[in-house]
Amino acid sequence: MAAPTMRLHLIVFLTFSVALLMSSLAESSSTRPRSTSPRLYPNYYRKSCPRFDEIMAQTVTNKQIASPTTAAGTLRLFFHDCFLGGCDASVLVSSTPFNSAERDADINLSLPGDAFDVVVRAKTALELACPNTVSCADILAVAARDLVTMVGGPHYDVLLGRRDGLVSRASDVDGRLPRPADSISSLIGLFAQRGLSVQEMVALSGAHTIGFSHCKEFSSGIYNYSKTASFDPQYEPRFAYGLQRACADYQKNPALSVFNDVVTPNKFDNMYFKNLRGGIGLLKSDHGLYSDPRTKVFVDLYANDENRFFQDFIRAMEKLSNYGVKTGKGGEIRRRCDQFN
């Protein structure tokens, strides 16, 4: 009888020990500070790079003053980075003789140089202050936020601690980034794959309140649209005629472009949504947001209430900025943002 009694005591002891351990873990979990992402944290560089916020603010301010298109370009660069496999700065990597990188995919060729430059400037300054500490992915995420705020948009929290991705291939890009001529159903599907709702998609589309688009991206809607109409009837006629004049030489000069928001082009506000209701949207996808009942309700909501647009934009940006991030051994801290270590 002794052996069974000892086994029984051992089982009771182990059960009690496990219960104590689980209780201790639960208590520890309930008292530990939490963030919206278990892998990223606010003030991540507080000790390792105390001047991080200062250097970022100074760099983006100087660049935006020197080149006012930097804000819109950096925001677009951030979107293109995050949409393809997560916010890991893979779009910053340059091609080599052995690899064609993301930035050389057709849809990324129009990404503006000012956006790449502001990241390079910030990285250079941060490497001098705290070498091999701050990731390019964190730099891009914070630069986009700071620049949005600079041009009148809302401030939002950016959790930090991303690592830079280890892969960047142009062949991975096709069909995975939104295009100006995409249908609303196609766009909804792309955003849903990244865990973003229809409303969050519309809120993020509000980024078109700043920046510009090249004429070739909407030329099919303003020239020879059909046998009976020279332009898409969703355009306000005077706006369409103005676009035809502005883009008349776009085939000879592919760099010709028009502001996405022709009313307040350099201010982050809700004018983009107001414009859509008046037929002053630039791209096919812009018009689609107002003609499709699934998205029209949110266009009207944001056109009528700028504060609501800002609130929803903040939540969508915070969610997007945490999509597919790499941490720990899942990535690296690049010494240069344009090449792997």
PDB file of N, CA and C in Angstrom, residues 146-209:
ATOM      1  N   ASP A 146       4.609  61.999 -37.909  1.00  0.00           N
ATOM      2  CA  ASP A 146       5.026  63.375 -37.632  1.00  0.00           C
ATOM      3  C   ASP A 146       4.681  64.312 -38.785  1.00  0.00           C
ATOM      4  N   LEU A 147       4.820  63.833 -40.003  1.00  0.00           N
ATOM      5  CA  LEU A 147       4.537  64.670 -41.169  1.00  0.00           C
ATOM      6  C   LEU A 147       3.041  64.902 -41.338  1.00  0.00           C
ATOM      7  N   VAL A 148       2.219  63.886 -41.054  1.00  0.00           N
ATOM      8  CA  VAL A 148       0.767  64.080 -41.081  1.00  0.00           C
ATOM      9  C   VAL A 148       0.371  65.178 -40.094  1.00  0.00           C
ATOM     10  N   THR A 149       0.954  65.129 -38.914  1.00  0.00           N
ATOM     11  CA  THR A 149       0.646  66.131 -37.894  1.00  0.00           C
ATOM     12  C   THR A 149       1.105  67.521 -38.338  1.00  0.00           C
ATOM     13  N   MET A 150       2.265  67.580 -38.991  1.00  0.00           N
ATOM     14  CA  MET A 150       2.804  68.870 -39.429  1.00  0.00           C
ATOM     15  C   MET A 150       1.882  69.599 -40.397  1.00  0.00           C
ATOM     16  N   VAL A 151       1.164  68.838 -41.237  1.00  0.00           N
ATOM     17  CA  VAL A 151       0.309  69.474 -42.245  1.00  0.00           C
ATOM     18  C   VAL A 151      -1.152  69.555 -41.800  1.00  0.00           C
ATOM     19  N   GLY A 152      -1.371  69.470 -40.498  1.00  0.00           N
ATOM     20  CA  GLY A 152      -2.713  69.704 -39.968  1.00  0.00           C
ATOM     21  C   GLY A 152      -3.496  68.479 -39.575  1.00  0.00           C
ATOM     22  N   GLY A 153      -2.925  67.293 -39.763  1.00  0.00           N
ATOM     23  CA  GLY A 153      -3.627  66.066 -39.423  1.00  0.00           C
ATOM     24  C   GLY A 153      -3.519  65.729 -37.945  1.00  0.00           C
ATOM     25  N   PRO A 154      -4.183  64.682 -37.523  1.00  0.00           N
ATOM     26  CA  PRO A 154      -4.200  64.317 -36.103  1.00  0.00           C
ATOM     27  C   PRO A 154      -2.924  63.604 -35.673  1.00  0.00           C
ATOM     28  N   HIS A 155      -2.571  63.799 -34.420  1.00  0.00           N
ATOM     29  CA  HIS A 155      -1.446  63.071 -33.842  1.00  0.00           C
ATOM     30  C   HIS A 155      -1.953  61.719 -33.341  1.00  0.00           C
ATOM     31  N   TYR A 156      -1.176  60.687 -33.548  1.00  0.00           N
ATOM     32  CA  TYR A 156      -1.562  59.363 -33.059  1.00  0.00           C
ATOM     33  C   TYR A 156      -0.317  58.655 -32.536  1.00  0.00           C
ATOM     34  N   ASP A 157      -0.534  57.667 -31.686  1.00  0.00           N
ATOM     35  CA  ASP A 157       0.570  56.942 -31.076  1.00  0.00           C
ATOM     36  C   ASP A 157       1.168  55.934 -32.054  1.00  0.00           C
ATOM     37  N   VAL A 158       2.489  55.852 -32.055  1.00  0.00           N
ATOM     38  CA  VAL A 158       3.197  54.840 -32.835  1.00  0.00           C
ATOM     39  C   VAL A 158       3.998  53.989 -31.862  1.00  0.00           C
ATOM     40  N   LEU A 159       3.593  52.737 -31.704  1.00  0.00           N
ATOM     41  CA  LEU A 159       4.356  51.811 -30.872  1.00  0.00           C
ATOM     42  C   LEU A 159       5.629  51.417 -31.615  1.00  0.00           C
ATOM     43  N   LEU A 160       6.689  51.161 -30.872  1.00  0.00           N
ATOM     44  CA  LEU A 160       8.006  50.976 -31.472  1.00  0.00           C
ATOM     45  C   LEU A 160       8.633  49.638 -31.087  1.00  0.00           C
ATOM     46  N   GLY A 161       9.664  49.278 -31.831  1.00  0.00           N
ATOM     47  CA  GLY A 161      10.367  48.030 -31.594  1.00  0.00           C
ATOM     48  C   GLY A 161      10.384  47.125 -32.812  1.00  0.00           C
ATOM     49  N   ARG A 162      10.000  47.673 -33.980  1.00  0.00           N
ATOM     50  CA  ARG A 162      10.016  46.886 -35.215  1.00  0.00           C
ATOM     51  C   ARG A 162      11.443  46.523 -35.606  1.00  0.00           C
ATOM     52  N   ARG A 163      11.579  45.411 -36.280  1.00  0.00           N
ATOM     53  CA  ARG A 163      12.828  45.067 -36.945  1.00  0.00           C
ATOM     54  C   ARG A 163      12.628  45.230 -38.450  1.00  0.00           C
ATOM     55  N   ASP A 164      13.729  45.435 -39.139  1.00  0.00           N
ATOM     56  CA  ASP A 164      13.689  45.573 -40.589  1.00  0.00           C
ATOM     57  C   ASP A 164      13.620  44.199 -41.242  1.00  0.00           C
ATOM     58  N   GLY A 165      12.807  44.087 -42.281  1.00  0.00           N
ATOM     59  CA  GLY A 165      12.618  42.813 -42.955  1.00  0.00           C
ATOM     60  C   GLY A 165      13.861  42.320 -43.667  1.00  0.00           C
ATOM     61  N   LEU A 166      13.883  41.037 -43.951  1.00  0.00           N
ATOM     62  CA  LEU A 166      15.041  40.392 -44.573  1.00  0.00           C
ATOM     63  C   LEU A 166      14.790  40.012 -46.026  1.00  0.00           C
ATOM     64  N   VAL A 167      13.604  40.375 -46.533  1.00  0.00           N
ATOM     65  CA  VAL A 167      13.240  40.022 -47.913  1.00  0.00           C
ATOM     66  C   VAL A 167      12.624  41.243 -48.592  1.00  0.00           C
ATOM     67  N   SER A 168      13.005  41.455 -49.853  1.00  0.00           N
ATOM     68  CA  SER A 168      12.399  42.516 -50.662  1.00  0.00           C
ATOM     69  C   SER A 168      12.486  42.102 -52.121  1.00  0.00           C
ATOM     70  N   ARG A 169      11.340  41.696 -52.682  1.00  0.00           N
ATOM     71  CA  ARG A 169      11.320  41.198 -54.057  1.00  0.00           C
ATOM     72  C   ARG A 169      10.233  41.891 -54.864  1.00  0.00           C
ATOM     73  N   ALA A 170      10.600  42.415 -56.013  1.00  0.00           N
ATOM     74  CA  ALA A 170       9.624  43.059 -56.886  1.00  0.00           C
ATOM     75  C   ALA A 170       8.561  42.068 -57.337  1.00  0.00           C
ATOM     76  N   SER A 171       8.936  40.816 -57.471  1.00  0.00           N
ATOM     77  CA  SER A 171       7.999  39.796 -57.948  1.00  0.00           C
ATOM     78  C   SER A 171       6.865  39.535 -56.965  1.00  0.00           C
ATOM     79  N   ASP A 172       7.023  39.971 -55.706  1.00  0.00           N
ATOM     80  CA  ASP A 172       5.979  39.767 -54.702  1.00  0.00           C
ATOM     81  C   ASP A 172       4.911  40.863 -54.728  1.00  0.00           C
ATOM     82  N   VAL A 173       5.137  41.920 -55.503  1.00  0.00           N
ATOM     83  CA  VAL A 173       4.302  43.118 -55.410  1.00  0.00           C
ATOM     84  C   VAL A 173       3.014  43.021 -56.213  1.00  0.00           C
ATOM     85  N   ASP A 174       3.087  42.480 -57.400  1.00  0.00           N
ATOM     86  CA  ASP A 174       1.958  42.536 -58.327  1.00  0.00           C
ATOM     87  C   ASP A 174       0.674  41.972 -57.709  1.00  0.00           C
ATOM     88  N   GLY A 175      -0.389  42.774 -57.778  1.00  0.00           N
ATOM     89  CA  GLY A 175      -1.695  42.355 -57.298  1.00  0.00           C
ATOM     90  C   GLY A 175      -1.902  42.485 -55.805  1.00  0.00           C
ATOM     91  N   ARG A 176      -0.895  42.974 -55.087  1.00  0.00           N
ATOM     92  CA  ARG A 176      -1.015  43.046 -53.635  1.00  0.00           C
ATOM     93  C   ARG A 176      -1.044  44.471 -53.103  1.00  0.00           C
ATOM     94  N   LEU A 177      -0.972  45.441 -54.014  1.00  0.00           N
ATOM     95  CA  LEU A 177      -1.090  46.849 -53.634  1.00  0.00           C
ATOM     96  C   LEU A 177      -2.281  47.467 -54.371  1.00  0.00           C
ATOM     97  N   PRO A 178      -3.009  48.386 -53.733  1.00  0.00           N
ATOM     98  CA  PRO A 178      -4.140  49.029 -54.400  1.00  0.00           C
ATOM     99  C   PRO A 178      -3.674  49.855 -55.598  1.00  0.00           C
ATOM    100  N   ARG A 179      -4.448  49.774 -56.677  1.00  0.00           N
ATOM    101  CA  ARG A 179      -4.160  50.571 -57.879  1.00  0.00           C
ATOM    102  C   ARG A 179      -5.287  51.570 -58.112  1.00  0.00           C
ATOM    103  N   PRO A 180      -4.970  52.709 -58.738  1.00  0.00           N
ATOM    104  CA  PRO A 180      -5.964  53.779 -58.914  1.00  0.00           C
ATOM    105  C   PRO A 180      -7.226  53.344 -59.652  1.00  0.00           C
ATOM    106  N   ALA A 181      -7.105  52.361 -60.529  1.00  0.00           N
ATOM    107  CA  ALA A 181      -8.261  51.940 -61.331  1.00  0.00           C
ATOM    108  C   ALA A 181      -8.965  50.711 -60.752  1.00  0.00           C
ATOM    109  N   ASP A 182      -8.572  50.271 -59.562  1.00  0.00           N
ATOM    110  CA  ASP A 182      -9.196  49.086 -58.962  1.00  0.00           C
ATOM    111  C   ASP A 182     -10.661  49.344 -58.630  1.00  0.00           C
ATOM    112  N   SER A 183     -11.462  48.303 -58.746  1.00  0.00           N
ATOM    113  CA  SER A 183     -12.862  48.398 -58.338  1.00  0.00           C
ATOM    114  C   SER A 183     -12.941  48.445 -56.820  1.00  0.00           C
ATOM    115  N   ILE A 184     -14.072  48.909 -56.310  1.00  0.00           N
ATOM    116  CA  ILE A 184     -14.252  48.966 -54.865  1.00  0.00           C
ATOM    117  C   ILE A 184     -14.235  47.566 -54.257  1.00  0.00           C
ATOM    118  N   SER A 185     -14.813  46.601 -54.944  1.00  0.00           N
ATOM    119  CA  SER A 185     -14.797  45.224 -54.443  1.00  0.00           C
ATOM    120  C   SER A 185     -13.374  44.711 -54.308  1.00  0.00           C
ATOM    121  N   SER A 186     -12.542  45.025 -55.303  1.00  0.00           N
ATOM    122  CA  SER A 186     -11.147  44.606 -55.253  1.00  0.00           C
ATOM    123  C   SER A 186     -10.413  45.272 -54.093  1.00  0.00           C
ATOM    124  N   LEU A 187     -10.674  46.562 -53.900  1.00  0.00           N
ATOM    125  CA  LEU A 187     -10.026  47.287 -52.806  1.00  0.00           C
ATOM    126  C   LEU A 187     -10.469  46.751 -51.450  1.00  0.00           C
ATOM    127  N   ILE A 188     -11.757  46.509 -51.321  1.00  0.00           N
ATOM    128  CA  ILE A 188     -12.275  45.962 -50.058  1.00  0.00           C
ATOM    129  C   ILE A 188     -11.588  44.639 -49.746  1.00  0.00           C
ATOM    130  N   GLY A 189     -11.394  43.814 -50.770  1.00  0.00           N
ATOM    131  CA  GLY A 189     -10.731  42.531 -50.577  1.00  0.00           C
ATOM    132  C   GLY A 189      -9.285  42.684 -50.131  1.00  0.00           C
ATOM    133  N   LEU A 190      -8.556  43.626 -50.747  1.00  0.00           N
ATOM    134  CA  LEU A 190      -7.162  43.849 -50.377  1.00  0.00           C
ATOM    135  C   LEU A 190      -7.034  44.303 -48.925  1.00  0.00           C
ATOM    136  N   PHE A 191      -7.904  45.215 -48.523  1.00  0.00           N
ATOM    137  CA  PHE A 191      -7.844  45.720 -47.151  1.00  0.00           C
ATOM    138  C   PHE A 191      -8.274  44.639 -46.160  1.00  0.00           C
ATOM    139  N   ALA A 192      -9.264  43.844 -46.549  1.00  0.00           N
ATOM    140  CA  ALA A 192      -9.738  42.777 -45.654  1.00  0.00           C
ATOM    141  C   ALA A 192      -8.644  41.753 -45.390  1.00  0.00           C
ATOM    142  N   GLN A 193      -7.813  41.490 -46.388  1.00  0.00           N
ATOM    143  CA  GLN A 193      -6.706  40.554 -46.207  1.00  0.00           C
ATOM    144  C   GLN A 193      -5.732  41.027 -45.140  1.00  0.00           C
ATOM    145  N   ARG A 194      -5.739  42.302 -44.875  1.00  0.00           N
ATOM    146  CA  ARG A 194      -4.859  42.875 -43.851  1.00  0.00           C
ATOM    147  C   ARG A 194      -5.609  43.209 -42.565  1.00  0.00           C
ATOM    148  N   GLY A 195      -6.815  42.659 -42.459  1.00  0.00           N
ATOM    149  CA  GLY A 195      -7.596  42.839 -41.245  1.00  0.00           C
ATOM    150  C   GLY A 195      -8.241  44.195 -41.102  1.00  0.00           C
ATOM    151  N   LEU A 196      -8.396  44.913 -42.214  1.00  0.00           N
ATOM    152  CA  LEU A 196      -8.966  46.264 -42.186  1.00  0.00           C
ATOM    153  C   LEU A 196     -10.380  46.244 -42.748  1.00  0.00           C
ATOM    154  N   SER A 197     -11.296  46.885 -42.045  1.00  0.00           N
ATOM    155  CA  SER A 197     -12.698  46.900 -42.431  1.00  0.00           C
ATOM    156  C   SER A 197     -12.950  47.892 -43.566  1.00  0.00           C
ATOM    157  N   VAL A 198     -14.164  47.866 -44.092  1.00  0.00           N
ATOM    158  CA  VAL A 198     -14.548  48.811 -45.140  1.00  0.00           C
ATOM    159  C   VAL A 198     -14.435  50.236 -44.622  1.00  0.00           C
ATOM    160  N   GLN A 199     -14.899  50.483 -43.408  1.00  0.00           N
ATOM    161  CA  GLN A 199     -14.816  51.829 -42.843  1.00  0.00           C
ATOM    162  C   GLN A 199     -13.364  52.261 -42.659  1.00  0.00           C
ATOM    163  N   GLU A 200     -12.518  51.351 -42.208  1.00  0.00           N
ATOM    164  CA  GLU A 200     -11.102  51.686 -42.048  1.00  0.00           C
ATOM    165  C   GLU A 200     -10.460  51.963 -43.399  1.00  0.00           C
ATOM    166  N   MET A 201     -10.887  51.258 -44.432  1.00  0.00           N
ATOM    167  CA  MET A 201     -10.383  51.520 -45.773  1.00  0.00           C
ATOM    168  C   MET A 201     -10.732  52.928 -46.221  1.00  0.00           C
ATOM    169  N   VAL A 202     -11.966  53.345 -45.995  1.00  0.00           N
ATOM    170  CA  VAL A 202     -12.392  54.688 -46.394  1.00  0.00           C
ATOM    171  C   VAL A 202     -11.630  55.740 -45.588  1.00  0.00           C
ATOM    172  N   ALA A 203     -11.456  55.501 -44.299  1.00  0.00           N
ATOM    173  CA  ALA A 203     -10.715  56.453 -43.467  1.00  0.00           C
ATOM    174  C   ALA A 203      -9.282  56.608 -43.957  1.00  0.00           C
ATOM    175  N   LEU A 204      -8.634  55.500 -44.289  1.00  0.00           N
ATOM    176  CA  LEU A 204      -7.263  55.561 -44.791  1.00  0.00           C
ATOM    177  C   LEU A 204      -7.195  56.216 -46.166  1.00  0.00           C
ATOM    178  N   SER A 205      -8.253  56.056 -46.962  1.00  0.00           N
ATOM    179  CA  SER A 205      -8.305  56.717 -48.269  1.00  0.00           C
ATOM    180  C   SER A 205      -8.298  58.232 -48.124  1.00  0.00           C
ATOM    181  N   GLY A 206      -8.695  58.711 -46.956  1.00  0.00           N
ATOM    182  CA  GLY A 206      -8.654  60.144 -46.685  1.00  0.00           C
ATOM    183  C   GLY A 206      -7.267  60.731 -46.748  1.00  0.00           C
ATOM    184  N   ALA A 207      -6.240  59.881 -46.795  1.00  0.00           N
ATOM    185  CA  ALA A 207      -4.871  60.362 -46.981  1.00  0.00           C
ATOM    186  C   ALA A 207      -4.719  61.092 -48.308  1.00  0.00           C
ATOM    187  N   HIS A 208      -5.655  60.860 -49.242  1.00  0.00           N
ATOM    188  CA  HIS A 208      -5.620  61.570 -50.524  1.00  0.00           C
ATOM    189  C   HIS A 208      -5.956  63.048 -50.375  1.00  0.00           C
ATOM    190  N   THR A 209      -6.211  63.480 -49.174  1.00  0.00           N
ATOM    191  CA  THR A 209      -6.430  64.909 -48.955  1.00  0.00           C
ATOM    192  C   THR A 209      -5.148  65.706 -49.153  1.00  0.00           C
TER     193      THR A 209
END
